Coordinates of C-alpha atoms in Angstrom, one line a residue:
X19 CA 12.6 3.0 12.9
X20 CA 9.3 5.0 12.4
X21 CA 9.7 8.9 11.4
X22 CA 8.1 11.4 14.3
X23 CA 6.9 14.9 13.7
X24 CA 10.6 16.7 15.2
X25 CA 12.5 15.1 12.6
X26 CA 10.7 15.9 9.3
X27 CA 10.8 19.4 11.4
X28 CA 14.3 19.4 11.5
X29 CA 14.8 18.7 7.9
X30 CA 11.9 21.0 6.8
X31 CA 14.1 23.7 8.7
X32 CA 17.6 22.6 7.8
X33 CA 17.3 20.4 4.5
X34 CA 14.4 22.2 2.5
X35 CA 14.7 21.7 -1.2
X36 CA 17.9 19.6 -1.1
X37 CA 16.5 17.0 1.2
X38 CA 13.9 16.6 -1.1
X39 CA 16.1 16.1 -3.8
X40 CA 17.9 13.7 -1.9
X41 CA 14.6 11.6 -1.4
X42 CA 13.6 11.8 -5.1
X43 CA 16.6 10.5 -6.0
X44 CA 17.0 7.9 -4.1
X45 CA 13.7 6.3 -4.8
X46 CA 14.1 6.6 -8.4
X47 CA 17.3 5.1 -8.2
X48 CA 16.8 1.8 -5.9
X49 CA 13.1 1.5 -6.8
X50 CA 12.5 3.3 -10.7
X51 CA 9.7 5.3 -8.9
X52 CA 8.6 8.5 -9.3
X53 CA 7.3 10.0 -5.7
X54 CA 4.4 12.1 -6.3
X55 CA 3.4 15.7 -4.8
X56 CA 0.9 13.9 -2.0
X57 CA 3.6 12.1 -0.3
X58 CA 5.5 15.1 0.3
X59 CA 2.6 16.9 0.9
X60 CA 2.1 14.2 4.3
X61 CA 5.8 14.3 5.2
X62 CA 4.8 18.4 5.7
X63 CA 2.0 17.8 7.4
X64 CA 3.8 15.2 9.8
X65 CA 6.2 18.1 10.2
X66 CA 3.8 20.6 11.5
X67 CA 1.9 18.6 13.9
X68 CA 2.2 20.1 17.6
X69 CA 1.8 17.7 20.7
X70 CA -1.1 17.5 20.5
X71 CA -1.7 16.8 17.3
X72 CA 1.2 13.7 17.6
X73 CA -1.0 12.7 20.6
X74 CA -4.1 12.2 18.2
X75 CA -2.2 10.4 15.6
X76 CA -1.5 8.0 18.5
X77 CA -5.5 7.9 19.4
X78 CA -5.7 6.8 15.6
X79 CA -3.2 4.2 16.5
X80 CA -1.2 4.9 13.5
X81 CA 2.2 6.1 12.4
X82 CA 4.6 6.9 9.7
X83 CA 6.6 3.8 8.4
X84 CA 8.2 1.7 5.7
X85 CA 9.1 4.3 3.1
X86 CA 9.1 7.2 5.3
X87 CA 12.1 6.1 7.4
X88 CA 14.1 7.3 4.4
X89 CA 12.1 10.8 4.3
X90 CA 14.2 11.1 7.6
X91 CA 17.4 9.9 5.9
X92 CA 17.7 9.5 2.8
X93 CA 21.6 8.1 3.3
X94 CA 20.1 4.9 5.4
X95 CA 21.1 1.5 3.8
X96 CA 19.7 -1.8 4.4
X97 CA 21.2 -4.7 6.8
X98 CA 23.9 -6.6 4.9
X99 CA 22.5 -9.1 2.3
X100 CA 19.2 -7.3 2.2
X101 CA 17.6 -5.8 -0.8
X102 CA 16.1 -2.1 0.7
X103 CA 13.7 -2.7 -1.6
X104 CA 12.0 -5.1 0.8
X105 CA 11.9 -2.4 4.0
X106 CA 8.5 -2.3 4.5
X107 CA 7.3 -5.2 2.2
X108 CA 5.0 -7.7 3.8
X109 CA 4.6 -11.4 2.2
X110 CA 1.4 -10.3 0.3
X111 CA 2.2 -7.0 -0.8
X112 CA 1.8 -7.0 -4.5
X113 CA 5.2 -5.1 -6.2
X114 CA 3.5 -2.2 -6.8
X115 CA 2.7 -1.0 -3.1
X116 CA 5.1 0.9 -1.3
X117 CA 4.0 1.1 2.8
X118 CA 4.4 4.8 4.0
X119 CA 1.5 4.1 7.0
X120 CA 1.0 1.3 9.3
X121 CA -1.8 1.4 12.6
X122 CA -4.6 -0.5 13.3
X123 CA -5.0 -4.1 13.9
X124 CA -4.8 -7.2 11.7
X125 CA -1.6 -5.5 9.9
X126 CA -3.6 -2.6 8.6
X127 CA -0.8 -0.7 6.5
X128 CA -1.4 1.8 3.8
X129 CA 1.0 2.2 0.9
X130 CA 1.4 4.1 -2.4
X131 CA 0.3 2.7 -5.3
X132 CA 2.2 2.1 -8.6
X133 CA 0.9 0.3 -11.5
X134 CA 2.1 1.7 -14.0
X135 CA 5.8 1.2 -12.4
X136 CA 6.9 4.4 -12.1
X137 CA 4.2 7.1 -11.3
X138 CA 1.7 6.6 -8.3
X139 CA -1.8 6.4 -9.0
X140 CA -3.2 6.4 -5.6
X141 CA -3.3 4.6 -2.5
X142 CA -3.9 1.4 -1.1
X143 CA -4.7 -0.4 2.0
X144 CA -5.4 -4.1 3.2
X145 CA -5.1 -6.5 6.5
X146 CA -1.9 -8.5 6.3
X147 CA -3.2 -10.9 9.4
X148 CA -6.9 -10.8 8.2
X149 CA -9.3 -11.4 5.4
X150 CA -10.3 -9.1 2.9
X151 CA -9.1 -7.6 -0.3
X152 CA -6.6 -4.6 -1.5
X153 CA -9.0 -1.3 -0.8
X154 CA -7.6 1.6 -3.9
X155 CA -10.6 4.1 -3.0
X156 CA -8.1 7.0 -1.2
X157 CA -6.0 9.2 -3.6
X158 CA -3.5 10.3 -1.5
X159 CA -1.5 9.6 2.1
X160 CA -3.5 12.2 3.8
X161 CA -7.1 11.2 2.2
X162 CA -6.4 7.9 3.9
X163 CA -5.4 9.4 7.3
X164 CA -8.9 11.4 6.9
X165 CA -10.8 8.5 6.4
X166 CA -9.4 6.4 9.5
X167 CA -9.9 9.6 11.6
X168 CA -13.7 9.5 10.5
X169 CA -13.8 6.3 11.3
X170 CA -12.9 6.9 14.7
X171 CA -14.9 9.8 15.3
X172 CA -17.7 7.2 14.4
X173 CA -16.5 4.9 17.0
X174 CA -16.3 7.9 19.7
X175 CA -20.2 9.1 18.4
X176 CA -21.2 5.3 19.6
X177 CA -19.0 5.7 23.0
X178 CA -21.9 5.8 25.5
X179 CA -18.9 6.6 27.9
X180 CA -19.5 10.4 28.8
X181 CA -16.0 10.7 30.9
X182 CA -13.1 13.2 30.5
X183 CA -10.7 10.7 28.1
X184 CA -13.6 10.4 25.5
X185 CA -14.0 14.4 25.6
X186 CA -10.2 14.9 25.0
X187 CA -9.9 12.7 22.5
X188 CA -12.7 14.3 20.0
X189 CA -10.7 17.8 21.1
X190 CA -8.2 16.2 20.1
X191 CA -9.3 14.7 16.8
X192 CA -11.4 17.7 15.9
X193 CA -8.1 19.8 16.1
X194 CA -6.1 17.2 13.8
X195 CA -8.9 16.9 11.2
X196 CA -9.4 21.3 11.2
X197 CA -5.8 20.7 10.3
X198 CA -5.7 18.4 8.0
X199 CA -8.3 20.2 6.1
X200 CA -6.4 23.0 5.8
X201 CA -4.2 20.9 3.2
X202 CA -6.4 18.5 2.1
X203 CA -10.0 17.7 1.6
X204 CA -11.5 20.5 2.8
X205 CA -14.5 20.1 0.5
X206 CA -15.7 17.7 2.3
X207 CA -17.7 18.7 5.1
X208 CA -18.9 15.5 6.0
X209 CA -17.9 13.8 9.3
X210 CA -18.1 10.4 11.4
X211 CA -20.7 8.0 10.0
X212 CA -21.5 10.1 7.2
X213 CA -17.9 11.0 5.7
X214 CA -17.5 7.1 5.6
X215 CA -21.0 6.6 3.9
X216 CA -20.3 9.3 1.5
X217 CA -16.4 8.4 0.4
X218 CA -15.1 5.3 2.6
X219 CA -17.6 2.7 2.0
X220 CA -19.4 3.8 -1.1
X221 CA -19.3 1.1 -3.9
X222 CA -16.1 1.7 -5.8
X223 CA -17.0 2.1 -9.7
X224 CA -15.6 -0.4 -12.5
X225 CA -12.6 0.8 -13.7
X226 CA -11.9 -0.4 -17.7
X227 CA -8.4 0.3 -17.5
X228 CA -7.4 -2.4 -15.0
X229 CA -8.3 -6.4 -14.6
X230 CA -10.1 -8.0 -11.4
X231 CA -7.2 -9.6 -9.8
X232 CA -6.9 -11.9 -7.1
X233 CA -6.2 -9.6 -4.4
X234 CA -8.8 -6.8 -5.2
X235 CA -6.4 -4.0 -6.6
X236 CA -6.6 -5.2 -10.5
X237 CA -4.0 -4.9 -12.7
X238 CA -3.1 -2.2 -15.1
X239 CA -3.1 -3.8 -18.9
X240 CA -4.8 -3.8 -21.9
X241 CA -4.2 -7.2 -23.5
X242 CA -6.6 -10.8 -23.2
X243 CA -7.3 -12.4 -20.2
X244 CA -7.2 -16.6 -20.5
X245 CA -10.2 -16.6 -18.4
X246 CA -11.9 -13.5 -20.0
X247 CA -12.2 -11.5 -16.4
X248 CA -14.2 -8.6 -15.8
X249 CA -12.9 -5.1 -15.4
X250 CA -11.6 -4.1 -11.9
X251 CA -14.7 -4.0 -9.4
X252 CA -16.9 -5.7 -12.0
X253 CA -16.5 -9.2 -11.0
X254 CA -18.3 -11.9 -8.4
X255 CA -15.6 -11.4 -5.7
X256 CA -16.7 -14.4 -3.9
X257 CA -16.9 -16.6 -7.0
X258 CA -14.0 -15.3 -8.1
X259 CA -11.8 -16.1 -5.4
X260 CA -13.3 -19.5 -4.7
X261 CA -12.7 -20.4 -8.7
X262 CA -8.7 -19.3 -8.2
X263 CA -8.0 -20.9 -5.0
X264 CA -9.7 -24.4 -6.6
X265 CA -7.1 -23.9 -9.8
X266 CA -4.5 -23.3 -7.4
X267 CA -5.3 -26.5 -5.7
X268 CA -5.8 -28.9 -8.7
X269 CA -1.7 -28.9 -10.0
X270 CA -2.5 -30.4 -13.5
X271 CA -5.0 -27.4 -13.7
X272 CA -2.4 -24.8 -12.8
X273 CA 0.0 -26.2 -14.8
X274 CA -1.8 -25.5 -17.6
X275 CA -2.5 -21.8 -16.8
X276 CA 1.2 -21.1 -16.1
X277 CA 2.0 -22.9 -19.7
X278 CA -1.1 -20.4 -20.9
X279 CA 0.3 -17.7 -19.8
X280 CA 4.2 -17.8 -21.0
X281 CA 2.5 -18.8 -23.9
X282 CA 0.9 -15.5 -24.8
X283 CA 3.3 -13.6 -23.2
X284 CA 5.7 -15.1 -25.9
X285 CA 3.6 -14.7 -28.3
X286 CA 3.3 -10.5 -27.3
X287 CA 0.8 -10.4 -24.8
X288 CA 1.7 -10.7 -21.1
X289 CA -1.4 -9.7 -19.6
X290 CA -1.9 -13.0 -18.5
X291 CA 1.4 -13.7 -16.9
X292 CA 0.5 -10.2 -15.1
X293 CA -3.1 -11.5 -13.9
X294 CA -1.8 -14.7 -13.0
X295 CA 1.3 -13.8 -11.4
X296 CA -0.3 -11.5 -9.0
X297 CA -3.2 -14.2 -8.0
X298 CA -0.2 -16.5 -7.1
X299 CA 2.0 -13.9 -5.2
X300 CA -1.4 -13.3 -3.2
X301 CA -2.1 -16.6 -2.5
X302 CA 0.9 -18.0 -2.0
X303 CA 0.4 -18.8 1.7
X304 CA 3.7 -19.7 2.0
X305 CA 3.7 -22.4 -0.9
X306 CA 6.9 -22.7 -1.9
X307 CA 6.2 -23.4 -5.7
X308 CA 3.4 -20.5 -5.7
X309 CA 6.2 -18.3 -4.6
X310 CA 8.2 -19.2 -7.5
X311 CA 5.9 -19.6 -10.0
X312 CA 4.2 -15.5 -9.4
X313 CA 7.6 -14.7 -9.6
X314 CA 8.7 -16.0 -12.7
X315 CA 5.5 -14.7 -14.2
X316 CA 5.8 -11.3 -12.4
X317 CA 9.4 -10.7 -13.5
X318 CA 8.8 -12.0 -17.2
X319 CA 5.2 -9.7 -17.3
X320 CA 6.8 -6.2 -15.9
X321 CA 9.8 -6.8 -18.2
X322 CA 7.7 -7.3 -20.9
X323 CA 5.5 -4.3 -20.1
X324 CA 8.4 -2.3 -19.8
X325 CA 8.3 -1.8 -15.9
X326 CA 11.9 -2.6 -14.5
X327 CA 11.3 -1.5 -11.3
X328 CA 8.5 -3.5 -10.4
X329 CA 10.4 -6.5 -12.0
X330 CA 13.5 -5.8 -9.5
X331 CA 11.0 -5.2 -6.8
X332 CA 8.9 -8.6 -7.2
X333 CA 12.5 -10.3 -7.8
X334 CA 13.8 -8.9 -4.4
X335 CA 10.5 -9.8 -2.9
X336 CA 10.9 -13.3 -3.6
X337 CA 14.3 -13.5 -2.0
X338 CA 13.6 -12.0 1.1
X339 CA 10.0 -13.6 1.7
X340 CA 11.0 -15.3 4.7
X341 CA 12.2 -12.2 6.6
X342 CA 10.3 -12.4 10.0
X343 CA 10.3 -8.6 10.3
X344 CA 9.8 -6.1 7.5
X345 CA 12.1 -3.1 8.8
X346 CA 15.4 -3.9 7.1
X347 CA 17.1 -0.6 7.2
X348 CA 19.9 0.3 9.6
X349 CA 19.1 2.7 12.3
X350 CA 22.2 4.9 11.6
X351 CA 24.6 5.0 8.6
X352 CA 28.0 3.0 8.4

């Protein structure tokens, strides 16, 4: 079930404060997470949207899911013998990614992200059929809808098509982004090809307080890396990856890495156990003993770290991998 504009209306009108509570709540209770301002902030804004601005969010190709289904009700529990900790949890979503957004193709999906297991530090976004890493540039829900929108726009500016359809779909984008702006980034004039240039494509800096990780998003810790890895964005990516996947491949090698890193998690430091548990969760590829190998390290690092949540998460994660869809709450409470 996927959340539409009339029924955050509905709540805006009748809920208000108290079905935000309600929300809060429950997410801090089942998950240990604290919801920030900008996810509200894009329930509201899903709220307001007319026709026609529902119409463009279909142009986009993208709409409210995972997380959000409990915006709509925050009452909903999961199918019997499932975690709801896993609604909305593809196989290679690292615990600390909660989908609100999917659209797109190749499993495009956007969630919040929370390193620090329990307050969101932004947003991120990969392809769960395709290539490519974990992309952390957006700050908030409606940041990342801007930045598909632009994208678009770009696509419609290289539409040599001159026909009615392409003419009401840039009305109909142009009215959705005039609204968006209203709430968010409105100081950025930009648009099309050059929004993308200036704030969806631009080289992400190196950022000292995480660790390149397998999967592009880096960790947040502060203790030693076994392999001595670059900051987050400050590595080879290429090299990187084609090193892991060759340790992954060698079993005497990784066997030694996994032995490393209990070793110095014992010993105080579970940085490594972090690291290494979230380049095995990505790669996993359906590898039975990668599965259970990130989780023991995931599970022993977040405990360690003093995230519970994100330990619970990864530990529901790994006994629900093989769900063949990722919507696991019931339509309508029992």
């Amino acid at each position: 079930m996927s959340v539409m504009s009339g029924e955050f209306s509905e709540r805006e009108k009748t809920g208000g404060p108290a079905g935000r509570a309600a929300v809060e709540e429950r997410f801090l209770l089942d998950w240990g997470l604290e919801l920030p301002e900008s996810i509200f902030r894009f329930g509201a804004f899903l709220g307001s949207l007319d026709p026609v601005g529902e119409r463009a969010l279909q142009d986009l190709d993208v709409s409210p899911a995972g997380i959000m289904d409990l915006f709509a009700d925050p009452g909903l529990r999961p199918r019997d013998g499932i975690d709801v900790r896993v609604h909305g949890r593809y196989y290679r979503d690292p615990p600390e990614f909660l989908t609100f957004l999917h659209g797109g193709s190749d499993g495009l999906h956007h969630g919040l992200w929370f390193d620090d297991g329990r307050l969101c530090s932004g947003v991120a976004s990969y392809y769960n059929n395709d290539g490519g890493g974990i992309d952390t540039r957006s700050r908030t829900p409606l940041e990342a809808v801007r930045a598909i929108l632009e994208r678009f726009w770009r696509d419609l500016d290289d539409d040599v098509r001159d026909d009615d359809e392409v003419t009401a779909r840039r009305s109909r984008l142009a009215l959705l982004r005039d609204a968006l702006t209203a709430v968010e980034t409105g100081e950025r004039p930009e648009v099309g090809i050059a929004y993308s240039r200036a704030y969806d494509t631009a080289i992400a800096p190196v950022d000292p307080d995480r660790i390149t990780t397998l999967d592009g998003a880096g960790a947040l810790a502060s203790g030693g890396s076994a392999l001595d890895r670059p900051a987050h964005n400050g590595a080879d990516e290429y090299k990187f990856a084609t090193y892991m996947y060759a340790l992954f491949d060698d079993a005497g090698a990784l066997r030694e890495s996994v032995e490393e890193a209990r070793r110095r998690c014992s010993a105080g430091d579970p940085t490594e156990a972090l690291l290494l548990g979230r380049d095995l969760h990505w790669a996993s590829v359906g590898d039975p003993t990668r599965e259970a190998l990130a989780n023991e390290l995931l599970v022993t690092a977040y405990r360690a770290l003093d995230r519970p949540g994100l330990a619970e998460t990864a530990d529901a994660h790994h006994r629900h991998r093989s769900l063949p869809k990722v919507n696991v709450l019931e339509t309508t409470r029992k």
